[in-house]
PDB file of C-alpha atoms in Angstrom:
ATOM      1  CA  UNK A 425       9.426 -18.503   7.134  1.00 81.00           C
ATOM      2  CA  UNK A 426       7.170 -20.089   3.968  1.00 92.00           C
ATOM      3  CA  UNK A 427       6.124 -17.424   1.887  1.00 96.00           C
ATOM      4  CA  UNK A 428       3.848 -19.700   0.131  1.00 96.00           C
ATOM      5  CA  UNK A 429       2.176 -19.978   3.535  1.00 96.00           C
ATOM      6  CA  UNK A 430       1.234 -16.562   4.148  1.00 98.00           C
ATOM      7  CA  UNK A 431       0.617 -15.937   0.887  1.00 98.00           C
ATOM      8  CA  UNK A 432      -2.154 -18.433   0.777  1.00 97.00           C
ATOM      9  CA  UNK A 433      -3.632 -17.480   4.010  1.00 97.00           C
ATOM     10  CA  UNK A 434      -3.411 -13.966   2.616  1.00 98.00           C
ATOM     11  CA  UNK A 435      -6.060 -15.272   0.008  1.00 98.00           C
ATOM     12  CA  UNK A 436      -8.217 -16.829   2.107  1.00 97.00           C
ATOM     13  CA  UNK A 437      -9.557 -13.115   2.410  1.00 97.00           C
ATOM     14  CA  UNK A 438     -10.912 -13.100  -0.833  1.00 96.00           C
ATOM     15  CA  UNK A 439     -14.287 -14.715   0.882  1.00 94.00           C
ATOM     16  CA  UNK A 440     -14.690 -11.522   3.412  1.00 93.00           C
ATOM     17  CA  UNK A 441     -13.875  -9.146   0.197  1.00 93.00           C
ATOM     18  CA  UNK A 442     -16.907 -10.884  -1.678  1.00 90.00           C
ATOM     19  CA  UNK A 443     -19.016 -10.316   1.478  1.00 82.00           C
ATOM     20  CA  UNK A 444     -20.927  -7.469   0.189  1.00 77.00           C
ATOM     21  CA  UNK A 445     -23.360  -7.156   3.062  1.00 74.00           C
ATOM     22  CA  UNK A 446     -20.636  -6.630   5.415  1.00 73.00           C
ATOM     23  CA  UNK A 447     -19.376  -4.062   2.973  1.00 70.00           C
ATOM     24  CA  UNK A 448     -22.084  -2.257   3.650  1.00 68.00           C
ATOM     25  CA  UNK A 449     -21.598  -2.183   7.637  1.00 72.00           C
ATOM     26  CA  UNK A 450     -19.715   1.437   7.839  1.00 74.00           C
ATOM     27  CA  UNK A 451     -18.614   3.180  10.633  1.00 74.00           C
ATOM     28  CA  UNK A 452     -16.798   6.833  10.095  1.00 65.00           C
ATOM     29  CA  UNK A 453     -12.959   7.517  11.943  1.00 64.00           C
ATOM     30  CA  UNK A 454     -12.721  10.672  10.566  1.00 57.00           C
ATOM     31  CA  UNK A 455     -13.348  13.057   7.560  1.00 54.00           C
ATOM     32  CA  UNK A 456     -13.601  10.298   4.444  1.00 52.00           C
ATOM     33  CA  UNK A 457     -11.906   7.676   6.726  1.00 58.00           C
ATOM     34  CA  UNK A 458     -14.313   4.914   7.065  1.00 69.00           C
ATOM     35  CA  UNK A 459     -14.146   1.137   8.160  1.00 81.00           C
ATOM     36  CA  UNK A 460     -16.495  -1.739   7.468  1.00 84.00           C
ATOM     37  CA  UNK A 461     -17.124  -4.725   8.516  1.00 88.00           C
ATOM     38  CA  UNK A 462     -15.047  -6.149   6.121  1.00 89.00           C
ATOM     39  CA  UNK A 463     -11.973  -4.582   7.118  1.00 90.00           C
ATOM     40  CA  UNK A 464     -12.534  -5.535  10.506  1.00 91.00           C
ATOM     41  CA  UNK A 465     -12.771  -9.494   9.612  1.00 91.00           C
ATOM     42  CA  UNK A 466     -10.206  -9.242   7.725  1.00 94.00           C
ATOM     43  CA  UNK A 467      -8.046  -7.639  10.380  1.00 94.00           C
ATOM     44  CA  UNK A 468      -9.308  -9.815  12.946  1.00 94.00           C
ATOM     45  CA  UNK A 469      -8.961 -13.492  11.049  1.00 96.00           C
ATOM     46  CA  UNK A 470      -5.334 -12.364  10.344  1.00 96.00           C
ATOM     47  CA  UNK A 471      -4.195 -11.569  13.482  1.00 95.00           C
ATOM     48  CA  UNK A 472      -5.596 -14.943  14.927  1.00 96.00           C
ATOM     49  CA  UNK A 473      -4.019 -16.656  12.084  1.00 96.00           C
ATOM     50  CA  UNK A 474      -0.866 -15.219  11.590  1.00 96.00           C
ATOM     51  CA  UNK A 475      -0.626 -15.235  15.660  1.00 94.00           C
ATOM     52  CA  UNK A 476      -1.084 -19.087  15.630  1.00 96.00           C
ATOM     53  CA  UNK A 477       1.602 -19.521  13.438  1.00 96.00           C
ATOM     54  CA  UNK A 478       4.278 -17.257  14.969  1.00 95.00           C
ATOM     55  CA  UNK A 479       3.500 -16.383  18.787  1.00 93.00           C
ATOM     56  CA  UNK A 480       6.911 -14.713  19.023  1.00 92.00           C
ATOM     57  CA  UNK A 481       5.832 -11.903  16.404  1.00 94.00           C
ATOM     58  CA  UNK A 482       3.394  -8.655  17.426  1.00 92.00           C
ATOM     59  CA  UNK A 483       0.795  -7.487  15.520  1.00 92.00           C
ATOM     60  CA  UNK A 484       0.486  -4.072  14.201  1.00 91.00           C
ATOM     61  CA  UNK A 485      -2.958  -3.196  12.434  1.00 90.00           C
ATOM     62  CA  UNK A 486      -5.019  -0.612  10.884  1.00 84.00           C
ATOM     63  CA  UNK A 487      -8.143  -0.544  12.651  1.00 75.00           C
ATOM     64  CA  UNK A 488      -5.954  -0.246  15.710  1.00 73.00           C
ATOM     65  CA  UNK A 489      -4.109   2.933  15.070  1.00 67.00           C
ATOM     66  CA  UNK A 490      -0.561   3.402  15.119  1.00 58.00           C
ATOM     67  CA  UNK A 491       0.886   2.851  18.834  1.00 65.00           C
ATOM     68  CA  UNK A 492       3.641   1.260  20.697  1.00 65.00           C
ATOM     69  CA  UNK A 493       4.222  -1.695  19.869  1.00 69.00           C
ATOM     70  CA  UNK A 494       6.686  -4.066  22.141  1.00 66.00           C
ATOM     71  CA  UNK A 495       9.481  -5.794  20.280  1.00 77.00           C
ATOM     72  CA  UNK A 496      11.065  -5.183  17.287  1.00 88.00           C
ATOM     73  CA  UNK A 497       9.762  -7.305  14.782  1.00 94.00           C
ATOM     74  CA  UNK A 498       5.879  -7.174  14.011  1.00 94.00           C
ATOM     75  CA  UNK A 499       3.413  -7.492  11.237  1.00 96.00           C
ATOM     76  CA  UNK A 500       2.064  -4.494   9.619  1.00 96.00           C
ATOM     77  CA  UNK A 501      -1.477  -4.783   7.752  1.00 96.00           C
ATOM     78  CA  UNK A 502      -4.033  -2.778   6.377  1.00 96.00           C
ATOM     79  CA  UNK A 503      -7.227  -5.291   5.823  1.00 96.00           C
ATOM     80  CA  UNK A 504      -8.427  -3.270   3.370  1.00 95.00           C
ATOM     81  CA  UNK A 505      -6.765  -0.874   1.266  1.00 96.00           C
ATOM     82  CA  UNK A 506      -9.166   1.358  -0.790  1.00 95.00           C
ATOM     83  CA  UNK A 507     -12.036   0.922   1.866  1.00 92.00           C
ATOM     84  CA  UNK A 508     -14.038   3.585   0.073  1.00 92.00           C
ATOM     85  CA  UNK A 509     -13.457   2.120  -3.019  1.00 94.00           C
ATOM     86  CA  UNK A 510     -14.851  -0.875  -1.282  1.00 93.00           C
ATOM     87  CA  UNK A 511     -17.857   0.390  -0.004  1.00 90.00           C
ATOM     88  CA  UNK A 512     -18.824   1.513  -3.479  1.00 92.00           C
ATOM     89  CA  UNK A 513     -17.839  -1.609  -5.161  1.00 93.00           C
ATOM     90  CA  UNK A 514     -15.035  -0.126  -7.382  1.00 95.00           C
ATOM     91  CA  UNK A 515     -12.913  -2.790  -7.461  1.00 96.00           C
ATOM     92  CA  UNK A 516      -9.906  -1.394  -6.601  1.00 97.00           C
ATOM     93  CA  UNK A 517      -9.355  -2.727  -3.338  1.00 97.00           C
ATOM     94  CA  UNK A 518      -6.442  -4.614  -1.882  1.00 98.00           C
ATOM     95  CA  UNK A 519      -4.668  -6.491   1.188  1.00 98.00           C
ATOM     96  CA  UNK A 520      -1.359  -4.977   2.498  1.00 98.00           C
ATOM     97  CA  UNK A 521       1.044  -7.328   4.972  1.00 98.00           C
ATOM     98  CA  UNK A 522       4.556  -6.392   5.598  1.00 98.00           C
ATOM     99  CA  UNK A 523       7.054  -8.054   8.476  1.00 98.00           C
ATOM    100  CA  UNK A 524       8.786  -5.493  10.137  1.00 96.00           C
ATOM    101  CA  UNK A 525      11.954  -6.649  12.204  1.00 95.00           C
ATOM    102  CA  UNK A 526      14.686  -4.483  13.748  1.00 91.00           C
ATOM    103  CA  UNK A 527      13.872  -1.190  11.596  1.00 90.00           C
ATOM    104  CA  UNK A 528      13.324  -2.442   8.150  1.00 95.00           C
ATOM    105  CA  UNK A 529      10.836  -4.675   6.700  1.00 98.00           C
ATOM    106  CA  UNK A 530      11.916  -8.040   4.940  1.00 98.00           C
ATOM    107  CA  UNK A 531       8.700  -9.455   3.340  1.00 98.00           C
ATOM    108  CA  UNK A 532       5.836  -7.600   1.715  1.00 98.00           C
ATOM    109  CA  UNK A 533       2.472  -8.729   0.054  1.00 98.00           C
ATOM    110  CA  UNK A 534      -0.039  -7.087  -1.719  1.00 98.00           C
ATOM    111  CA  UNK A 535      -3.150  -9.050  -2.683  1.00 98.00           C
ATOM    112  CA  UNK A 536      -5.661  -7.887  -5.235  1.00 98.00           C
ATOM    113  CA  UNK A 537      -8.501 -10.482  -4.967  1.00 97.00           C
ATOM    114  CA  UNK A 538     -10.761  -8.851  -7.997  1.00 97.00           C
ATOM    115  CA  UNK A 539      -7.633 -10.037 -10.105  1.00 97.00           C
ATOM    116  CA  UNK A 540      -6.494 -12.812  -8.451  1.00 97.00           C
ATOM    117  CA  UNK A 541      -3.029 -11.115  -8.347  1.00 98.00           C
ATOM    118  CA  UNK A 542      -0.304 -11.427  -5.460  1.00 98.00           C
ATOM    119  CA  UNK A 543       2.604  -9.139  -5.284  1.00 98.00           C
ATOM    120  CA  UNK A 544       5.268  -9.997  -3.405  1.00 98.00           C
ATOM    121  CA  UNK A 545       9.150  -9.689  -1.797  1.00 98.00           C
ATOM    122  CA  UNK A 546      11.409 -11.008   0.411  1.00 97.00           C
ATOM    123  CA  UNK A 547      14.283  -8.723   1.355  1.00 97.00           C
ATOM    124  CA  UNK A 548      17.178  -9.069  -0.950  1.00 97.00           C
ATOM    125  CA  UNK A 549      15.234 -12.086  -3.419  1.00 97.00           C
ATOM    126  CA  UNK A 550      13.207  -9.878  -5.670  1.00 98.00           C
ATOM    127  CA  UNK A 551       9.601  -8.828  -6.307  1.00 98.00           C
ATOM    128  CA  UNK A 552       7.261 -11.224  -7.987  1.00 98.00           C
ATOM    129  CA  UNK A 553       3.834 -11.172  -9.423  1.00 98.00           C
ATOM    130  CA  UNK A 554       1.601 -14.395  -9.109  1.00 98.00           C
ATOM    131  CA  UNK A 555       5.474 -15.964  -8.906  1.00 97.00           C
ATOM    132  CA  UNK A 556       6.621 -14.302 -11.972  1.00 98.00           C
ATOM    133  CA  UNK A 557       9.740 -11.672 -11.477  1.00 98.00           C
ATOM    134  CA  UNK A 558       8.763  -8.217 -12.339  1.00 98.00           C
ATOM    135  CA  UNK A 559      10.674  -5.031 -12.655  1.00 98.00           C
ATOM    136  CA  UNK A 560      10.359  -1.261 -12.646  1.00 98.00           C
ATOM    137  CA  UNK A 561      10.081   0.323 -15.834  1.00 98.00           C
ATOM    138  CA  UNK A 562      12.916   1.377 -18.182  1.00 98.00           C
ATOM    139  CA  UNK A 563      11.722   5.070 -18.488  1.00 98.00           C
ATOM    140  CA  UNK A 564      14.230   7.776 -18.193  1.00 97.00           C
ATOM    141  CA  UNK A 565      12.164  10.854 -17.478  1.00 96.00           C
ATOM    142  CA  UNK A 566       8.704  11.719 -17.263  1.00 97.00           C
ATOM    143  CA  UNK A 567       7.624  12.765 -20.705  1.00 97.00           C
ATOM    144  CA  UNK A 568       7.586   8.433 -21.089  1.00 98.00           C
ATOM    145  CA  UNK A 569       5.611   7.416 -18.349  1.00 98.00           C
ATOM    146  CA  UNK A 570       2.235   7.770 -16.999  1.00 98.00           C
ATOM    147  CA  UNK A 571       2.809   8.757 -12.684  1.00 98.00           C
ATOM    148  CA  UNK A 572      -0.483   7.981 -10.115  1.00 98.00           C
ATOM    149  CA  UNK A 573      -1.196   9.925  -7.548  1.00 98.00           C
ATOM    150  CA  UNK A 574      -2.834  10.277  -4.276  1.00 97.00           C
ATOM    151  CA  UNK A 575      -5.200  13.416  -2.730  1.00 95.00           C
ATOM    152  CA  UNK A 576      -4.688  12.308   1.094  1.00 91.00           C
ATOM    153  CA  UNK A 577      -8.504  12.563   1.536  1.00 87.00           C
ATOM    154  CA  UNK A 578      -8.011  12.583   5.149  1.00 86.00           C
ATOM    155  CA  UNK A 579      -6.166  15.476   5.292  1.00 90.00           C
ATOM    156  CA  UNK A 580      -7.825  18.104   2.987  1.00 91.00           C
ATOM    157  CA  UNK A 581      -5.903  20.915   4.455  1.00 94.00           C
ATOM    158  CA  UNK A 582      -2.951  19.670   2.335  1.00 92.00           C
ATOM    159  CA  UNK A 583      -5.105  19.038  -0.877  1.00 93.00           C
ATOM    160  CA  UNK A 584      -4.051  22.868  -2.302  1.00 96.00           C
ATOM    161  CA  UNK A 585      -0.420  22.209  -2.333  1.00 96.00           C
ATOM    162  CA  UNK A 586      -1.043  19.041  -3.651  1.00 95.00           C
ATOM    163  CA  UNK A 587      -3.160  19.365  -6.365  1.00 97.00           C
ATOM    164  CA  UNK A 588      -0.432  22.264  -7.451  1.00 97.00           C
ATOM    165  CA  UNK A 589       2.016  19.212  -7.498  1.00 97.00           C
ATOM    166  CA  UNK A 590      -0.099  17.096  -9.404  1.00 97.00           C
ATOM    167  CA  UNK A 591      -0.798  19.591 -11.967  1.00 98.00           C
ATOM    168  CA  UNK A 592       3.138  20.080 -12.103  1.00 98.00           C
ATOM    169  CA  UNK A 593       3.735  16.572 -12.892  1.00 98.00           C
ATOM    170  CA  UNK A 594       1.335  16.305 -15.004  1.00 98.00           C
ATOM    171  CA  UNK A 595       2.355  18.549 -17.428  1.00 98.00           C
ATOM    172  CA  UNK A 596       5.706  16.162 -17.647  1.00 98.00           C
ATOM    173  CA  UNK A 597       4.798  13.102 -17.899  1.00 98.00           C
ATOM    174  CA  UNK A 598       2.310  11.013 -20.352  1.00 98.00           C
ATOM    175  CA  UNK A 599      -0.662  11.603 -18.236  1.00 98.00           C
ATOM    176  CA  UNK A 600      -1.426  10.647 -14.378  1.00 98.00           C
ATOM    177  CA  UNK A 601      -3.356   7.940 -12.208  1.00 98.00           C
ATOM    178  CA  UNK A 602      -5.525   7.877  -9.577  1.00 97.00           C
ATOM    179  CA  UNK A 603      -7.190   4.358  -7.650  1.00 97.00           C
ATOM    180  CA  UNK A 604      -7.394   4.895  -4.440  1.00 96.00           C
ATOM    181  CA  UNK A 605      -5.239   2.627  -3.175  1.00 97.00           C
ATOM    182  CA  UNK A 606      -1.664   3.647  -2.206  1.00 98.00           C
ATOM    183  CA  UNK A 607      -0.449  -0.238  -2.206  1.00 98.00           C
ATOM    184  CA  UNK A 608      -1.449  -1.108  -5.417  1.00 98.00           C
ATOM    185  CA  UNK A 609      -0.048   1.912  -6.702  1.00 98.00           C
ATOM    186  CA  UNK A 610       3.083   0.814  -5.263  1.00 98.00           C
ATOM    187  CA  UNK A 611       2.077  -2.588  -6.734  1.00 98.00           C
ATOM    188  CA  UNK A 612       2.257  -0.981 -10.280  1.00 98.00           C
ATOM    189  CA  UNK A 613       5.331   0.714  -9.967  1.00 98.00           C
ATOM    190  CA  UNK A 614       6.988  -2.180  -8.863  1.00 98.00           C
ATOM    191  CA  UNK A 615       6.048  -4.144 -12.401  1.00 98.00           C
ATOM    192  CA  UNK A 616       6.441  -1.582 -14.666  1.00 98.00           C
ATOM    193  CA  UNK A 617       2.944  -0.084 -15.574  1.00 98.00           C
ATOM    194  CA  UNK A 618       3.494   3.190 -13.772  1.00 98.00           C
ATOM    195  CA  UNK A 619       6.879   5.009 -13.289  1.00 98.00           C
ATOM    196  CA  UNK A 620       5.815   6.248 -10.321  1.00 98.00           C
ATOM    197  CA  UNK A 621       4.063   7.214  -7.629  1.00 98.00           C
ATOM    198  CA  UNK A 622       3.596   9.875  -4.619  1.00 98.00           C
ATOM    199  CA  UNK A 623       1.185  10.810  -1.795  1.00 97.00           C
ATOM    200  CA  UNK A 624       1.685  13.682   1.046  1.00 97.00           C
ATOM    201  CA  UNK A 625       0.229  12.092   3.965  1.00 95.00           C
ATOM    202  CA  UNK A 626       0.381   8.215   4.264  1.00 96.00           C
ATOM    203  CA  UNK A 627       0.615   5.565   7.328  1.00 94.00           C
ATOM    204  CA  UNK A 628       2.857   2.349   7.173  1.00 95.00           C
ATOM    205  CA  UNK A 629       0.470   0.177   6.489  1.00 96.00           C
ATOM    206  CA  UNK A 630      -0.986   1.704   3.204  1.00 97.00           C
ATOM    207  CA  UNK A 631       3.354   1.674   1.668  1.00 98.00           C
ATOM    208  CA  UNK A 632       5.295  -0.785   4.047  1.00 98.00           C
ATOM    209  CA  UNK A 633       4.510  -3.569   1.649  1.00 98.00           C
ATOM    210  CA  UNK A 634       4.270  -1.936  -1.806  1.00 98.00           C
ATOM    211  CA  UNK A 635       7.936   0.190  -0.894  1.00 98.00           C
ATOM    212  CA  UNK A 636       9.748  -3.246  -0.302  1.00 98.00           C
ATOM    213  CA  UNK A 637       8.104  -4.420  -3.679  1.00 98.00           C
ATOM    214  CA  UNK A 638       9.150  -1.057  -5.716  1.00 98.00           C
ATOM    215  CA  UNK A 639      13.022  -1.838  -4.281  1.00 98.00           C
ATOM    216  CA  UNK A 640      13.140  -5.591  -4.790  1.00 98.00           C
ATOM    217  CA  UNK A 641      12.027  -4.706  -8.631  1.00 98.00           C
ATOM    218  CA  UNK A 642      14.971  -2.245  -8.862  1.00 98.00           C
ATOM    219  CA  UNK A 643      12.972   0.885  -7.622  1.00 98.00           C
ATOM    220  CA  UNK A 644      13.683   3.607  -5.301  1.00 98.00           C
ATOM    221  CA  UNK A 645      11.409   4.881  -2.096  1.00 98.00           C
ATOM    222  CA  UNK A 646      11.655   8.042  -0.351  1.00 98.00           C
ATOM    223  CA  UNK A 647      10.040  11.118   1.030  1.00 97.00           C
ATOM    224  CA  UNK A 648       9.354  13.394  -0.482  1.00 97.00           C
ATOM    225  CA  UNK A 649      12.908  14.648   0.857  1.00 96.00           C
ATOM    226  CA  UNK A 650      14.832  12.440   0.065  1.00 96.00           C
ATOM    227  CA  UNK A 651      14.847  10.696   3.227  1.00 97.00           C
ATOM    228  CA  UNK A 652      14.702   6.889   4.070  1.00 96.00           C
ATOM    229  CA  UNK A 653      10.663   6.276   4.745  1.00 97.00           C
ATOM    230  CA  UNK A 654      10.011   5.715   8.800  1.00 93.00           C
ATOM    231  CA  UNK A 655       7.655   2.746   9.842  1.00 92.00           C
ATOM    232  CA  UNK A 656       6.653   3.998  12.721  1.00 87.00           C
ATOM    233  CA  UNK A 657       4.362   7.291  11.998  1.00 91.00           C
ATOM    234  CA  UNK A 658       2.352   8.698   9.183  1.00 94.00           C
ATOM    235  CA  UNK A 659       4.618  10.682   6.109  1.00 96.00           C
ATOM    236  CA  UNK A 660       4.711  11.553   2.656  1.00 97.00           C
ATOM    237  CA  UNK A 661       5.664   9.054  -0.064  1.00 98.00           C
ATOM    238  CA  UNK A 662       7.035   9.127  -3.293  1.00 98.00           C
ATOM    239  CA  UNK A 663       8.221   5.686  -5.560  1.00 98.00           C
ATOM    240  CA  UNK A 664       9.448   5.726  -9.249  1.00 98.00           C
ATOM    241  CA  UNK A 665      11.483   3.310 -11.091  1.00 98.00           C
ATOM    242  CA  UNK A 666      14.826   5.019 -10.169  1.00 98.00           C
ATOM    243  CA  UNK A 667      16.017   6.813 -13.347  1.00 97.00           C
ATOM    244  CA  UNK A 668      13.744   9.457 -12.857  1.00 96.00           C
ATOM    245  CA  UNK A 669      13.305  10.017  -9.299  1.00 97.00           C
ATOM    246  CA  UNK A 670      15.105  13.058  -9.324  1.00 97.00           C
ATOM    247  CA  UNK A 671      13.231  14.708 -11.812  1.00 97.00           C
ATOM    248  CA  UNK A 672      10.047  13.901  -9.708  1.00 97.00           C
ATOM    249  CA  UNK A 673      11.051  14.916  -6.651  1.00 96.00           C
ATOM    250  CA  UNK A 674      12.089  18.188  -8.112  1.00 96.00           C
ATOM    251  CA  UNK A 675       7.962  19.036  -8.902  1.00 96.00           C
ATOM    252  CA  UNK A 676       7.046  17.983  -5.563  1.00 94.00           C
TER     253      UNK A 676
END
């Protein structure tokens, strides 16, 4: 498989991203869950796309919902991560792909067309940034990092408990983050500008990308357990660069 080949159909959505018209075509799913238009072309040109070039692989999207999907190796793709932040125009807004096969995934990319920047990596060859190796950071605790965060706006029964955690870890580390977008969070941990990063309540296709990019860089993903992440239903998330995982997962 040519990376270099999804990766540049990957940023042939820049065009629907600067479509700011169809931005503005919102429907609601749910309590602050929206979609636009955007999301939907997005979703729609790289299924077509992506299905042209391998037949033999299913397609698992976002504006689909999470269901059954046959086989055991499939695309997973949010068209737009940070849809709110989309409909507003703060630029904080990315595309998510992962390749799931046989209960792990093996390729991940995270596009950030206001920047121009592409994360990605391959199982087992490293995590890149516009082709340039990057790597978690060196911090060994909190107190030398700055950690983002994310308020699962979808679920505001969990924000209480939450917001208690965030207030924990934020009186350990440096300060905290917050964009929007649990991807490019991931993104950041992966190269080194955050040490970490944790959310209650997230589907695979907001961290089946960005997790495979904060391991390739020498990262570790979990729950917030402990556990191995699972691809197939909605869970909580936490990423840091490694060394101080345990510390982190201790406040949450």
């Amino acid at each position: 498989m040519d990376m270099q080949e999804i990766i540049a159909l990957v940023k042939e959505t820049k065009a629907f991203v600067e479509n700011r018209e169809r931005a503005g075509h919102i429907k609601t799913k749910g309590l602050a869950d929206y979609v636009t238009q955007v999301d939907t072309d997005i979703q729609n040109f790289l299924a077509r796309e992506l299905g042209n070039r391998f037949p033999a692989i299913q397609f698992l999207g976002e504006e689909e919902g999470l269901h059954e999907v046959p086989g055991d190796t499939y695309w997973i793709l949010d068209p737009i991560d940070g849809t709110t932040n989309l409909i507003h125009d703060y630029q904080h807004s990315v595309i998510s792909l992962a390749l799931y096969e046989k209960g792990e995934i093996t390729l991940g990319i995270v596009y950030d067309p206001f920047r121009e920047d592409v994360y990605h990596a391959q199982k087992g060859s490293g995590s890149f940034l516009n082709g340039t190796p990057i790597h978690v950071s060196e911090a060994g605790d909190l107190s030398e990092t700055i950690i983002a965060v994310g308020t699962s706006p979808y679920d505001r029964e969990l924000a209480e408990e939450n917001f208690k955690r965030i207030r924990r870890v934020f009186d350990h580390a440096q300060d905290i983050r917050r964009t929007g977008t649990a991807a490019m969070d991931l993104a950041y941990v992966a190269c080194g500008r955050t040490g970490g990063f944790f959310e209650p309540k997230l589907s695979p296709w907001d961290f089946a990308a960005g997790q495979l990019l904060v391991k390739e860089a020498g990262g570790k993903v979990t729950d917030f357990g402990g556990k191995e992440l699972n691809f197939l239903r909605r869970g909580s998330v936490m990423a840091s660069n490694g060394k101080l995982h345990e510390e982190l997962r201790g406040l949450l």
